[in-house]
CSV table of C-alpha atoms in Angstrom, one decimal:
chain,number,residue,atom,x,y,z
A,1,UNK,CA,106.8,238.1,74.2
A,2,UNK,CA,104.2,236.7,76.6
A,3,UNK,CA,100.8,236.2,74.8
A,4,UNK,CA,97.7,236.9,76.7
A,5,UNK,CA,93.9,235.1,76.1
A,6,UNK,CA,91.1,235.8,77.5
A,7,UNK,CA,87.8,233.4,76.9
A,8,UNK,CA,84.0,233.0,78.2
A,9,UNK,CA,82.7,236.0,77.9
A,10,UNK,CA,79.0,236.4,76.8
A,11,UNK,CA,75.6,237.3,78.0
A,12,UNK,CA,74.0,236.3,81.2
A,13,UNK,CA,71.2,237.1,82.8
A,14,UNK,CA,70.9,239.4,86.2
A,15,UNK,CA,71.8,237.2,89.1
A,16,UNK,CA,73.4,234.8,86.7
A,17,UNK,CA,76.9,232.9,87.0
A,18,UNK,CA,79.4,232.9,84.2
A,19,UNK,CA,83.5,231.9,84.5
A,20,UNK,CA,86.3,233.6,82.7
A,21,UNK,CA,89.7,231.8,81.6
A,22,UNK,CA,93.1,233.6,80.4
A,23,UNK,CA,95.8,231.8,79.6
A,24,UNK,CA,99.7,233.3,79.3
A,25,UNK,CA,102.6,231.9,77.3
A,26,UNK,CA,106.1,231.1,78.9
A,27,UNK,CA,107.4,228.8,80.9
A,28,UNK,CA,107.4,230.9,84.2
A,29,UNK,CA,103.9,231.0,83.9
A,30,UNK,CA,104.0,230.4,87.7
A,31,UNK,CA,106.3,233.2,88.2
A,32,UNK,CA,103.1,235.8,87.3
A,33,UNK,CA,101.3,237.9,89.6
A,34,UNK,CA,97.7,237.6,87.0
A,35,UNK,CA,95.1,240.4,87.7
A,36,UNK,CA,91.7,240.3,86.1
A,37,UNK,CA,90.6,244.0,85.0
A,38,UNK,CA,87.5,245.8,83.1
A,39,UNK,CA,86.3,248.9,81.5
A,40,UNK,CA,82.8,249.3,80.9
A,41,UNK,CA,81.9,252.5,78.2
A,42,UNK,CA,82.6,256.0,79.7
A,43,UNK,CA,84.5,254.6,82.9
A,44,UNK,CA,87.9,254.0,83.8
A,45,UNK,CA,89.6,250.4,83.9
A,46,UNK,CA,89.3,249.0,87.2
A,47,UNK,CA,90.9,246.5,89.0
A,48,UNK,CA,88.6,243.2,89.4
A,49,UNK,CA,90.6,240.6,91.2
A,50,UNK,CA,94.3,239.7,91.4
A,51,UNK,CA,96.6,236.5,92.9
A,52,UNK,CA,99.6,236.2,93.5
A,53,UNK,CA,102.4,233.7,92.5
A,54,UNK,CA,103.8,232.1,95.7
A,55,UNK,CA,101.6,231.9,98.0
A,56,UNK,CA,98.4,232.5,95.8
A,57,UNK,CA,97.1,235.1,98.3
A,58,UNK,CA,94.1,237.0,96.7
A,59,UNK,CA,92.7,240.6,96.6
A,60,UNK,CA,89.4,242.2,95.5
A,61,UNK,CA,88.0,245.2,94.1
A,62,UNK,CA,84.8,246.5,96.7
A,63,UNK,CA,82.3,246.0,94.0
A,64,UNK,CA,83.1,242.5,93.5
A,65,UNK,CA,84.0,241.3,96.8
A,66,UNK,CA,82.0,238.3,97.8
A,67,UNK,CA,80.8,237.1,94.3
A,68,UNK,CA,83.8,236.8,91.9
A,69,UNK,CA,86.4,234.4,92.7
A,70,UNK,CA,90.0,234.2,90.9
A,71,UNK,CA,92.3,231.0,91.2
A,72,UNK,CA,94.9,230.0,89.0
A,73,UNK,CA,96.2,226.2,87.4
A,74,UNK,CA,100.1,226.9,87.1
A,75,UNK,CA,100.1,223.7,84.9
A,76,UNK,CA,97.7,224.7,82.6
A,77,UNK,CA,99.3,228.3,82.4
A,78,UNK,CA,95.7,229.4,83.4
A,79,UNK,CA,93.8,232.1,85.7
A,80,UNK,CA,90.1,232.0,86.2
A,81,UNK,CA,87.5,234.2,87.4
A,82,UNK,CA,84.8,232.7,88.7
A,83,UNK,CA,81.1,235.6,88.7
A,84,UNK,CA,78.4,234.6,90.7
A,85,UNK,CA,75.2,237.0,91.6
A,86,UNK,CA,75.8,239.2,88.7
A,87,UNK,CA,74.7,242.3,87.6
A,88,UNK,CA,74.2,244.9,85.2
A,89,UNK,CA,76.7,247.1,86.9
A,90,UNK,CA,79.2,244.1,85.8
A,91,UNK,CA,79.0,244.5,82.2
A,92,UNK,CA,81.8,245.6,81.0
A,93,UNK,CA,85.1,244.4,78.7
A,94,UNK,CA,87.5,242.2,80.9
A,95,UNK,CA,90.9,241.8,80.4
A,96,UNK,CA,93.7,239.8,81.8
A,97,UNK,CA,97.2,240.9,82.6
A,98,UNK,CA,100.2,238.9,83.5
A,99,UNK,CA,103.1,240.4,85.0
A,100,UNK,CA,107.1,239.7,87.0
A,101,UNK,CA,106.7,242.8,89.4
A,102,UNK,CA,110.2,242.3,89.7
A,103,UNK,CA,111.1,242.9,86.6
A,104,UNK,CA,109.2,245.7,85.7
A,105,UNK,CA,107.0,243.7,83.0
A,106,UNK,CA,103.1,243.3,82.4
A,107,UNK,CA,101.4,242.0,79.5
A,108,UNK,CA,97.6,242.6,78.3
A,109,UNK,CA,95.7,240.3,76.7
A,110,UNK,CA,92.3,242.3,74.7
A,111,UNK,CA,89.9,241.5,76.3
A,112,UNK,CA,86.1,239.5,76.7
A,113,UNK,CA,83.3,241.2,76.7
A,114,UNK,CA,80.5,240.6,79.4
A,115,UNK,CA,77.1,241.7,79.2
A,116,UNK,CA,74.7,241.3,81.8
A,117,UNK,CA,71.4,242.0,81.3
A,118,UNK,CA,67.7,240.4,80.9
């Protein structure tokens, strides 16, 4: 069983900069395609940001595009999201997820909350 951790979540200010880790267990932690999510009350989980194993290409949901940032340290089993410029439309509960596409597999971690407000 893969274990899933999200950390750095908190409150920051409109315009603000805050950075999100998640670690996953295993030794193959290379082998995971990681995805950064959220839900925010009343809305639907969106995808946030996602990267790849091999080669670490990176894709972006359209509200994000331009501020966040995901990158990944295979050898500390880690993904990271860097936030930049953001706002109250970005509060929300973020939550990691690790997966072997081509095995059919995904694992949740439960997720950090981020508020953004003044």
């Amino acid at each position: 069983q893969v274990q899933v951790l999200e950390s750095g979540g908190g409150l920051v200010q409109p315009g603000g900069s805050l950075t999100l880790s998640c670690t996953a267990s295993g030794r193959i932690f290379s082998n995971y395609a990681m995805k950064w999510f959220r839900q925010a009350p009343g809305k639907e989980r969106e995808l946030v940001a996602a990267i790849a194993p091999v080669p670490r290409i990176t894709r972006y949901g359209d509200s994000v595009k331009g501020r966040f940032t995901i990158s990944r340290d295979n050898a500390k089993n880690t993904v990271y999201l860097q936030m930049n410029s953001l706002k109250p439309d970005d509060t929300a509960v973020y939550i990691c997820n690790a997966a072997l596409p081509s095995q059919g597999r995904d694992w949740w971690g439960q997720g950090t909350q981020v508020t953004v407000s003044s």
